[in-house]
Coordinates of C-alpha atoms and ligand atoms in Angstrom, one line a residue:
M1 CA 148.7 72.1 100.0
T2 CA 148.8 72.1 103.8
S3 CA 151.8 72.7 106.2
D4 CA 150.6 71.2 109.2
S5 CA 151.8 71.3 113.4
P6 CA 149.3 70.0 116.4
A7 CA 150.8 73.0 118.9
L8 CA 147.3 75.1 119.4
P9 CA 146.1 74.4 123.4
T10 CA 142.9 73.0 123.2
T11 CA 139.6 74.6 123.7
H12 CA 139.1 73.2 126.8
E13 CA 142.4 75.3 128.0
L14 CA 141.1 78.0 126.9
R15 CA 137.8 77.7 128.7
A16 CA 139.6 77.2 131.7
R17 CA 142.5 80.0 131.2
A18 CA 139.1 82.4 129.6
L19 CA 137.2 81.4 133.2
A20 CA 140.2 82.1 135.2
G21 CA 141.2 85.4 134.3
L22 CA 137.5 86.3 134.4
G23 CA 138.0 85.0 137.7
N24 CA 140.3 87.3 138.7
L25 CA 139.1 90.4 137.4
G26 CA 135.7 89.3 139.9
V27 CA 133.5 88.9 136.7
T28 CA 130.7 85.7 136.5
V29 CA 129.7 84.4 133.4
P30 CA 126.1 84.5 132.5
E31 CA 126.6 80.8 131.4
G32 CA 123.5 78.6 129.4
G33 CA 121.7 80.2 126.7
D34 CA 122.7 79.7 122.7
F35 CA 124.4 83.3 121.9
H36 CA 127.9 81.7 122.2
A37 CA 131.8 82.2 123.3
R38 CA 134.1 81.0 120.7
T39 CA 137.8 82.0 120.6
P40 CA 139.4 81.7 116.1
L41 CA 142.6 79.5 118.7
T42 CA 140.6 76.3 117.4
G43 CA 137.3 77.6 115.9
E44 CA 135.0 76.2 118.7
N45 CA 133.0 77.6 121.1
L46 CA 133.8 78.0 125.0
F47 CA 130.2 79.3 126.6
G48 CA 126.7 79.5 126.0
L49 CA 125.4 83.5 127.3
Q50 CA 122.7 85.4 126.6
A51 CA 122.1 87.7 124.7
A52 CA 119.9 91.0 125.2
T53 CA 116.3 91.2 124.8
A54 CA 114.3 94.1 122.9
G55 CA 113.2 94.8 126.3
D56 CA 117.3 94.7 128.0
A57 CA 118.4 97.2 125.4
E58 CA 114.6 99.6 125.5
A59 CA 116.3 99.8 129.7
A60 CA 119.6 100.2 128.9
V61 CA 118.9 103.4 127.3
A62 CA 116.2 104.5 129.6
D63 CA 118.7 103.4 132.1
A64 CA 121.9 105.3 130.7
H65 CA 119.7 108.3 129.2
A66 CA 118.7 108.5 133.5
A67 CA 122.1 108.5 134.1
F68 CA 122.9 111.6 131.6
L69 CA 120.8 113.9 133.5
T70 CA 123.2 113.6 137.0
W71 CA 126.0 113.2 134.7
R72 CA 126.2 115.9 132.4
S73 CA 125.6 118.9 135.3
T74 CA 128.4 115.7 137.3
P75 CA 132.2 118.2 137.2
A76 CA 134.2 117.9 134.5
P77 CA 136.9 117.3 136.5
R78 CA 135.6 114.9 138.2
R79 CA 134.3 113.2 135.7
G80 CA 138.0 112.2 135.1
E81 CA 138.1 111.0 138.4
L82 CA 136.0 107.8 137.5
V83 CA 138.1 107.6 134.3
R84 CA 141.6 107.8 136.4
R85 CA 140.2 105.6 138.8
L86 CA 138.9 102.7 134.8
G87 CA 142.9 103.5 133.9
E88 CA 144.2 102.4 137.0
L89 CA 142.4 98.6 137.5
L90 CA 143.3 98.3 133.1
R91 CA 146.5 98.4 134.5
E92 CA 146.3 96.9 137.6
H93 CA 144.5 93.9 135.8
K94 CA 145.8 93.7 132.1
S95 CA 148.0 90.6 131.4
D96 CA 143.9 89.3 132.2
L97 CA 142.6 91.0 130.0
A98 CA 145.1 90.5 127.3
D99 CA 144.5 86.7 127.6
L100 CA 140.7 87.6 126.4
V101 CA 141.7 89.5 123.6
T102 CA 144.2 86.4 122.2
I103 CA 141.3 83.8 123.5
E104 CA 138.5 85.3 121.5
A105 CA 140.2 87.3 118.7
G106 CA 143.2 85.5 118.8
K107 CA 145.8 88.0 118.9
I108 CA 149.2 87.6 119.9
R109 CA 150.2 88.3 123.2
S110 CA 152.3 91.3 122.4
E111 CA 150.2 92.8 120.1
A112 CA 146.9 91.6 123.2
L113 CA 149.1 93.5 125.3
G114 CA 150.0 96.9 123.4
E115 CA 145.6 96.9 122.5
V116 CA 144.9 96.7 126.6
Q117 CA 148.0 99.5 127.5
E118 CA 146.0 101.7 124.0
M119 CA 142.9 101.1 126.7
I120 CA 145.2 102.7 129.4
D121 CA 146.7 105.5 127.4
I122 CA 143.6 107.1 126.3
C123 CA 142.0 107.1 130.0
D124 CA 145.5 108.7 130.9
F125 CA 144.6 111.8 127.6
A126 CA 140.9 111.7 128.1
V127 CA 141.6 112.3 132.1
G128 CA 143.8 115.7 131.0
L129 CA 140.9 116.3 128.5
S130 CA 138.3 116.4 131.8
R131 CA 140.1 120.0 132.7
Q132 CA 140.7 121.1 128.9
L133 CA 136.7 120.9 127.5
Y134 CA 137.6 124.5 126.2
G135 CA 136.0 127.4 124.5
R136 CA 136.5 129.6 122.6
T137 CA 136.1 133.9 123.4
I138 CA 135.9 136.1 119.6
A139 CA 136.0 139.2 119.5
S140 CA 132.5 140.8 119.4
E141 CA 131.8 143.2 115.9
R142 CA 129.5 145.1 119.3
P143 CA 130.7 147.2 121.6
G144 CA 129.8 146.1 125.4
H145 CA 129.3 142.6 123.9
R146 CA 131.4 139.5 123.8
L147 CA 131.6 136.5 122.0
A148 CA 131.8 132.1 123.2
E149 CA 131.7 129.4 122.3
T150 CA 130.5 127.2 125.4
W151 CA 130.9 122.8 125.2
H152 CA 128.8 120.8 126.8
P153 CA 127.8 117.2 126.8
L154 CA 125.6 115.4 124.3
G155 CA 123.6 112.8 125.7
V156 CA 123.4 108.5 125.2
V157 CA 126.5 107.3 123.6
G158 CA 125.8 104.1 121.3
V159 CA 129.0 102.9 120.2
V160 CA 129.2 99.7 117.8
S161 CA 132.5 98.2 117.5
A162 CA 134.1 95.0 115.5
F163 CA 136.0 92.4 116.4
N164 CA 139.7 92.6 115.8
F165 CA 139.8 95.7 118.7
P166 CA 137.0 94.6 120.4
A167 CA 138.6 96.3 124.0
A168 CA 140.0 99.3 122.4
V169 CA 137.5 100.5 120.0
W170 CA 135.7 100.7 123.3
S171 CA 137.9 102.5 125.4
W172 CA 139.1 105.5 123.2
N173 CA 135.2 106.2 122.9
T174 CA 133.9 106.0 126.6
A175 CA 136.5 106.7 127.9
V176 CA 136.6 110.1 125.8
A177 CA 132.1 110.4 126.1
L178 CA 132.5 109.5 130.2
A179 CA 135.2 112.7 130.6
C180 CA 132.8 115.3 128.1
G181 CA 130.3 114.0 130.1
D182 CA 128.1 111.9 128.3
T183 CA 126.9 107.7 129.0
V184 CA 127.6 104.8 126.2
V185 CA 125.2 101.8 125.4
W186 CA 127.7 99.7 124.0
K187 CA 127.0 96.4 121.4
P188 CA 130.4 95.3 121.6
S189 CA 131.5 92.8 118.2
E190 CA 129.0 89.7 119.0
L191 CA 132.4 87.6 117.9
T192 CA 133.8 89.1 121.4
P193 CA 132.0 89.4 124.1
L194 CA 133.7 87.4 127.0
I195 CA 136.4 90.9 127.0
S196 CA 132.9 92.9 127.1
L197 CA 132.1 91.6 130.1
A198 CA 135.4 91.6 132.0
C199 CA 135.5 96.0 130.5
D200 CA 132.1 96.9 131.6
H201 CA 133.1 95.1 134.7
L202 CA 135.6 97.5 136.0
L203 CA 134.1 100.2 134.8
C204 CA 131.0 99.7 136.4
R205 CA 133.6 98.6 139.5
A206 CA 135.3 101.6 138.7
A207 CA 131.8 104.0 139.2
D208 CA 131.3 102.3 142.7
E209 CA 134.0 103.5 144.0
V210 CA 133.7 107.0 142.8
G211 CA 130.3 106.9 143.6
A212 CA 129.0 108.0 139.5
P213 CA 126.1 106.9 138.0
R214 CA 126.0 103.4 138.5
D215 CA 124.7 103.3 134.5
V216 CA 127.0 105.5 133.0
H217 CA 127.7 103.0 131.0
R218 CA 125.2 99.7 129.8
L219 CA 125.9 96.5 127.8
L220 CA 124.3 95.0 125.6
L221 CA 125.5 91.9 124.5
G222 CA 124.0 90.3 121.4
D223 CA 124.2 89.9 116.8
R224 CA 124.2 93.5 114.7
A225 CA 119.2 93.5 115.4
V226 CA 121.1 94.8 119.0
G227 CA 123.1 97.4 117.1
E228 CA 120.0 98.4 115.1
R229 CA 117.6 99.2 118.8
L230 CA 120.9 101.7 119.4
V231 CA 121.1 103.4 115.3
D232 CA 117.4 103.9 115.6
D233 CA 116.8 105.0 119.0
P234 CA 116.1 109.0 119.4
R235 CA 116.6 108.5 122.6
V236 CA 121.1 108.3 121.1
A237 CA 122.8 110.8 121.2
L238 CA 125.6 110.0 118.9
V239 CA 126.3 106.7 117.3
S240 CA 130.0 105.4 116.8
A241 CA 129.7 102.2 114.9
T242 CA 132.7 101.0 113.6
G243 CA 133.0 98.2 111.7
S244 CA 132.7 96.9 107.8
T245 CA 131.8 99.8 104.8
R246 CA 128.9 97.9 104.3
M247 CA 127.4 98.5 107.9
G248 CA 128.3 102.3 107.5
R249 CA 126.0 101.8 104.6
E250 CA 122.9 100.5 106.5
V251 CA 124.2 102.2 109.8
G252 CA 125.2 106.2 108.5
P253 CA 121.3 106.8 106.9
R254 CA 119.5 105.0 109.0
V255 CA 121.3 107.8 112.0
A256 CA 121.1 110.5 109.2
A257 CA 116.8 110.0 108.7
R258 CA 116.2 110.4 112.6
F259 CA 119.0 113.8 113.1
G260 CA 121.1 111.7 115.0
R261 CA 124.8 112.3 114.8
S262 CA 126.8 109.4 113.5
L263 CA 130.7 108.5 114.2
L264 CA 131.7 106.2 111.1
E265 CA 135.4 104.2 111.5
L266 CA 134.9 101.6 108.3
G267 CA 137.2 99.9 106.7
G268 CA 140.3 100.7 104.8
N269 CA 142.0 99.8 101.6
N270 CA 145.4 101.5 103.3
A271 CA 149.3 101.2 101.1
A272 CA 152.6 102.5 101.1
I273 CA 155.2 103.4 98.3
V274 CA 158.6 102.9 98.2
A275 CA 160.7 105.6 97.1
P276 CA 163.9 105.0 94.9
S277 CA 166.1 106.0 97.8
A278 CA 163.9 104.5 101.0
D279 CA 165.9 102.7 103.7
L280 CA 164.9 99.2 103.0
D281 CA 166.0 98.2 105.6
L282 CA 163.7 100.7 107.9
A283 CA 160.5 99.5 104.7
V284 CA 160.6 96.2 104.7
Q285 CA 160.5 95.8 108.9
G286 CA 157.8 98.0 108.4
I287 CA 155.7 96.6 106.0
V288 CA 156.2 93.5 106.8
F289 CA 154.8 94.7 110.8
A290 CA 151.4 96.2 109.2
A291 CA 150.9 93.7 106.0
A292 CA 151.3 90.2 108.3
G293 CA 151.3 91.7 111.6
T294 CA 147.3 90.9 113.7
A295 CA 146.9 88.5 111.0
G296 CA 146.0 91.4 108.2
Q297 CA 143.0 92.5 110.3
R298 CA 143.4 95.2 111.5
C299 CA 142.2 98.6 109.7
T300 CA 144.7 100.0 109.0
T301 CA 146.7 96.7 108.0
L302 CA 148.9 97.4 104.8
R303 CA 146.7 95.9 102.1
R304 CA 148.7 97.4 99.0
L305 CA 152.2 98.2 98.0
I306 CA 153.8 100.9 95.2
V307 CA 157.6 100.2 95.0
H308 CA 159.2 102.3 92.9
R309 CA 160.1 99.7 89.4
D310 CA 163.7 100.7 90.2
I311 CA 163.7 98.2 92.9
A312 CA 161.2 96.5 92.8
E313 CA 162.6 93.3 92.1
T314 CA 165.1 93.8 95.9
L315 CA 163.0 94.5 97.9
V316 CA 160.5 92.0 96.4
E317 CA 163.2 89.1 97.4
R318 CA 164.0 90.4 100.5
L319 CA 159.2 91.0 100.9
V320 CA 159.3 87.0 100.2
A321 CA 162.7 85.3 102.7
A322 CA 160.3 87.7 105.8
Y323 CA 157.6 85.6 104.5
R324 CA 158.8 82.7 104.6
R325 CA 160.6 82.8 107.8
L326 CA 156.9 84.4 109.9
P327 CA 155.8 82.8 112.2
I328 CA 153.2 80.9 112.5
G329 CA 150.1 79.6 115.0
D330 CA 148.6 80.0 118.6
P331 CA 149.0 83.7 118.8
F332 CA 149.7 82.0 123.5
D333 CA 153.1 80.9 122.3
E334 CA 155.6 83.9 122.6
N335 CA 157.7 82.7 119.0
T336 CA 154.1 83.4 117.9
L337 CA 154.0 87.1 114.7
V338 CA 150.6 85.8 113.2
G339 CA 148.2 84.5 114.3
P340 CA 144.1 83.3 113.7
L341 CA 141.6 85.3 111.5
I342 CA 138.7 85.8 113.6
S343 CA 137.0 82.3 111.6
T344 CA 137.1 80.2 108.0
A345 CA 134.6 82.9 106.2
S346 CA 137.2 85.0 106.7
L347 CA 139.9 81.7 104.8
D348 CA 137.6 81.8 101.9
A349 CA 137.1 85.1 101.9
M350 CA 140.8 85.7 101.4
N351 CA 140.5 82.5 99.2
S352 CA 138.5 83.7 96.7
A353 CA 140.0 87.0 96.6
L354 CA 143.6 85.1 95.8
A355 CA 141.1 83.0 93.2
R356 CA 140.1 86.1 91.6
V357 CA 143.1 88.2 91.7
Q358 CA 145.4 85.3 90.1
A359 CA 142.2 84.8 87.1
Q360 CA 143.1 88.4 86.8
G361 CA 146.9 87.7 86.7
G362 CA 148.2 88.4 90.0
K363 CA 151.3 86.4 90.4
V364 CA 151.5 85.1 94.0
L365 CA 155.7 85.0 94.9
A366 CA 155.3 83.7 98.3
G367 CA 153.3 82.7 100.8
G368 CA 149.1 81.7 101.2
N369 CA 148.6 78.4 102.5
R370 CA 146.5 77.4 105.1
R371 CA 147.7 75.9 108.2
L372 CA 146.8 73.9 111.4
S373 CA 144.2 72.0 109.8
Q374 CA 144.6 69.0 111.1
A375 CA 145.2 70.1 114.9
A376 CA 141.9 72.3 114.2
P377 CA 139.5 71.8 111.7
R378 CA 137.6 74.0 112.6
A379 CA 140.3 77.5 113.3
A380 CA 142.0 78.9 110.4
Y381 CA 145.8 79.7 110.1
A382 CA 147.1 81.2 106.9
E383 CA 150.3 82.4 105.4
P384 CA 149.9 86.0 104.3
V385 CA 150.4 86.1 100.6
L386 CA 152.4 88.6 98.6
V387 CA 151.0 88.6 95.0
R388 CA 152.5 90.9 92.3
V389 CA 149.7 92.6 90.4
D390 CA 150.3 94.9 87.1
E391 CA 146.8 96.7 87.3
Q392 CA 144.3 97.4 90.2
T393 CA 141.4 96.0 89.7
D394 CA 138.5 95.2 91.9
V395 CA 139.8 92.6 93.9
V396 CA 142.3 95.6 94.9
R397 CA 140.4 97.9 95.3
E398 CA 138.3 96.4 97.9
E399 CA 138.8 95.9 100.6
T400 CA 139.9 91.9 101.4
F401 CA 140.4 91.2 106.2
A402 CA 142.5 89.0 105.8
P403 CA 147.0 89.0 104.6
I404 CA 146.8 89.7 101.8
L405 CA 148.9 92.4 100.6
Y406 CA 149.6 93.6 96.6
V407 CA 152.5 94.7 95.1
L408 CA 152.0 97.5 92.2
T409 CA 155.1 99.4 91.2
Y410 CA 155.8 102.8 89.3
D411 CA 158.0 105.3 87.7
T412 CA 156.3 108.9 89.3
L413 CA 155.5 110.5 92.1
E414 CA 152.7 111.0 90.5
E415 CA 151.0 108.0 89.1
A416 CA 152.3 106.7 93.2
I417 CA 150.6 108.7 94.4
E418 CA 147.3 108.7 91.8
L419 CA 147.9 105.1 91.9
H420 CA 147.9 105.0 96.3
N421 CA 144.5 107.2 95.8
D422 CA 142.7 105.6 93.7
V423 CA 140.4 103.4 96.1
P424 CA 137.1 104.2 98.0
Q425 CA 138.7 103.5 101.1
G426 CA 141.0 106.3 103.2
L427 CA 142.5 105.6 106.3
S428 CA 145.8 104.8 106.3
S429 CA 148.6 105.8 103.8
S430 CA 152.9 105.8 103.9
I431 CA 156.0 106.0 102.0
F432 CA 158.9 105.3 102.5
T433 CA 162.6 107.5 101.4
R434 CA 164.8 109.7 102.7
D435 CA 163.9 112.6 99.9
Q436 CA 162.8 115.7 102.5
Q437 CA 161.1 117.1 98.9
E438 CA 159.0 113.4 98.1
A439 CA 157.9 113.3 101.2
E440 CA 156.5 116.5 101.6
I441 CA 154.4 116.2 98.2
F442 CA 153.0 112.7 99.4
L443 CA 151.9 114.5 102.4
S444 CA 149.9 118.0 101.5
A445 CA 146.8 118.9 99.8
A446 CA 148.2 117.2 96.7
G447 CA 149.2 113.8 97.8
S448 CA 148.2 111.1 100.2
D449 CA 144.0 111.1 100.0
C450 CA 143.7 109.6 103.8
G451 CA 143.2 110.6 107.7
I452 CA 146.3 109.2 108.3
A453 CA 149.5 110.2 105.8
N454 CA 153.5 107.8 107.5
V455 CA 156.2 108.7 106.6
N456 CA 159.1 105.8 106.6
I457 CA 157.0 104.1 108.9
G458 CA 153.9 101.8 108.0
T459 CA 150.3 102.8 108.3
S460 CA 148.8 100.4 111.0
G461 CA 149.9 101.2 115.1
A462 CA 149.0 104.4 115.5
E463 CA 149.5 106.5 118.9
I464 CA 146.0 107.6 120.4
G465 CA 147.0 111.2 120.1
G466 CA 146.8 111.9 117.6
A467 CA 143.2 111.8 115.9
F468 CA 142.4 108.7 114.2
G469 CA 140.0 107.9 111.6
G470 CA 140.3 108.2 107.2
E471 CA 137.9 109.6 104.7
K472 CA 136.1 108.6 101.4
E473 CA 133.9 104.6 102.2
T474 CA 136.3 104.2 105.6
G475 CA 133.5 106.7 107.4
G476 CA 135.0 110.6 107.1
G477 CA 135.0 109.9 112.2
R478 CA 137.5 110.6 113.9
E479 CA 138.0 109.1 117.2
S480 CA 140.8 109.3 120.4
G481 CA 143.0 112.1 120.4
S482 CA 144.2 116.1 119.5
D483 CA 140.0 117.5 119.0
A484 CA 138.0 113.8 118.6
W485 CA 136.5 114.9 122.2
K486 CA 133.4 117.8 119.4
A487 CA 132.9 114.9 118.3
Y488 CA 131.1 114.0 121.3
M489 CA 130.0 117.2 123.0
R490 CA 127.7 119.9 121.2
S491 CA 128.5 123.4 121.3
A492 CA 126.6 126.6 122.0
T493 CA 127.2 130.2 120.7
N494 CA 126.7 132.6 123.2
T495 CA 126.2 136.6 123.1
I496 CA 126.4 138.4 126.2
N497 CA 125.3 141.8 125.3
Y498 CA 127.1 143.7 128.7
S499 CA 126.3 148.0 127.7
S500 CA 122.8 149.3 128.1
E501 CA 122.6 149.8 124.6
L502 CA 121.1 146.7 121.5
S503 CA 122.4 146.9 119.1
L504 CA 121.9 144.8 116.2
A505 CA 124.4 142.9 113.8
Q506 CA 125.2 144.1 110.3
N507 CA 124.4 147.4 112.1
V508 CA 120.4 146.2 111.6
S509 CA 118.5 149.0 112.6
F510 CA 114.8 148.3 114.4
L511 CA 112.3 150.5 116.2
Ligands
LIG1 P1 130.8 94.0 110.7 O1 130.7 95.0 110.0 O2 131.0 93.1 110.7 O3 130.5 94.4 112.4 C1 131.1 95.8 112.9 C2 129.8 95.7 114.1 O4 128.7 96.7 113.8 C3 129.2 94.6 115.2 O5 129.2 94.7 116.3 C4 128.3 94.0 113.9 O6 127.3 93.2 115.2 C5 127.7 95.5 113.8 N1 127.3 95.8 112.9 C6 126.2 95.3 111.4 N2 125.6 95.5 110.9 C7 125.4 96.4 112.0 C8 123.8 97.4 111.4 N3 123.8 97.0 110.1 N4 123.4 97.3 112.6 C9 123.7 97.3 113.3 N5 124.7 97.2 113.7 C10 125.7 96.3 112.8 O7 132.9 93.8 111.1 P2 133.5 93.0 111.3 O8 134.3 91.9 110.8 O9 133.4 93.4 113.1 O10 135.1 93.9 111.2 C11 135.9 94.8 110.9 C12 135.8 95.3 109.5 O11 136.6 96.6 110.3 C13 136.7 95.5 109.0 O12 136.2 96.5 107.8 C14 137.5 96.8 109.4 O13 138.9 97.5 108.0 C15 136.3 98.1 110.1 N6 137.3 98.2 111.4 C16 137.2 99.7 111.1 C17 137.8 100.9 112.4 C18 137.5 101.4 112.2 O14 138.9 102.5 112.4 N7 137.9 102.3 110.6 C19 138.5 100.4 113.2 C20 138.4 98.3 113.1 C21 137.9 97.3 112.7

């Protein structure tokens, strides 16, 4: 079944808006190639661009490596000045950048502005970090000796990023890597080249203004073949790759084969447990934002709801009512809460998962219809779906990158935690409860097995101050705040003998 409303901007209007925004940012679009910028709002192409060639990738890594040799010896607080200037430019151009995020990734205005705010926040964090790259002093077992740990820049960081956080993920990596003394070559998603051109342009401008080498950052537009160049290049010391578990399975072993480092941020299959004592008003709000927000296209999107049997009926009733009221459509419209899926291929994947889960006994409780198909036949607007399931079948245990929320019930907390952890992914998790003991059990070693575990808040919408990432098939990487910076540096242990004796460790005697 299809329900339609024609109120969408045209591709022509979106092209004009993108060009105006890029113009305000000072970016000239290198039009004319057959690598297309497109918009999920109408599902149509905006411009033809030039993709990077193998030669471009080679030159970008060589230039970034040459810049690294200077940048690594630039005092860290001075490196922070580049990041500070980038943050200022992001503040200045917040609105135009958010427009590009909406046009290319389909995010509603408030989330697109939030994405740019996240970039600003990580710049602030990384500026502070540039004065806090602390190493430890360690007690030596030998008299007249000092042991110290020092942290040094690593080299060129290859950043490969996904479409759904087309700018924020870049900034988490880049702001921290630059403060740490690394240089960056970025291969963004093939679906979001315009916001990438804008970010690259602002960073180059910041570099010029503070007198940093231009090649501290290079951008390579293109598809996965361009990403593979970074993966296989031994001059790329760290490959930070964000995307599907499928991508991580290819990238991880290839980087390891050349003894490079990788930081993998992959798919999630996030769950929330709702306990009998939960504040249901809070839970409904948190669940709907986490499950339907960003049209279900966050790595941290809530995909499984594990509800205590005693409150399941009441909670489901309230969720069904909330789902029926969700405004779906033009993400530039301030009333819209759910924008488009990135492509009709995503819609096909959603429909296929729904067909499979229904064949396995799942029951659709709300949503699931396609919207606006007459106004924009190449676009994919879909109603977020609630599906009641009795068990975690193979479909439920997979990440379908679309707004499907599977609802399961439980009787004991132990059973809920077991269900919660019984998936291959381990990114984000939460529990809604007013029982402190339950909350603490969920957060303990025997509780959630995820990299992110929350109480009385949904699974999505992390702040930059904490380390971000997950376990198991989510890849194990940590980015952004806390001490995630250590992945972008190498440590050296120094033993300094300031005595006149040569004493050997473990009391070994020799000569
Ligand atoms: P994707 O895996 O299709 O692509 C991600 C990036 O990897 C793109 O730039 C792509 O060109 C590149 N790529 C793909 N295969 C490659 C290869 N073999 N070698 C080198 N590069 C390769 O992912 P997507 O559809 O853009 O994004 C959605 C996925 O990303 C979801 O699974 C989501 O959960 C995940 N994601 C994870 C996080 C996280 O932090 N854990 C954040 C955002 C998105």
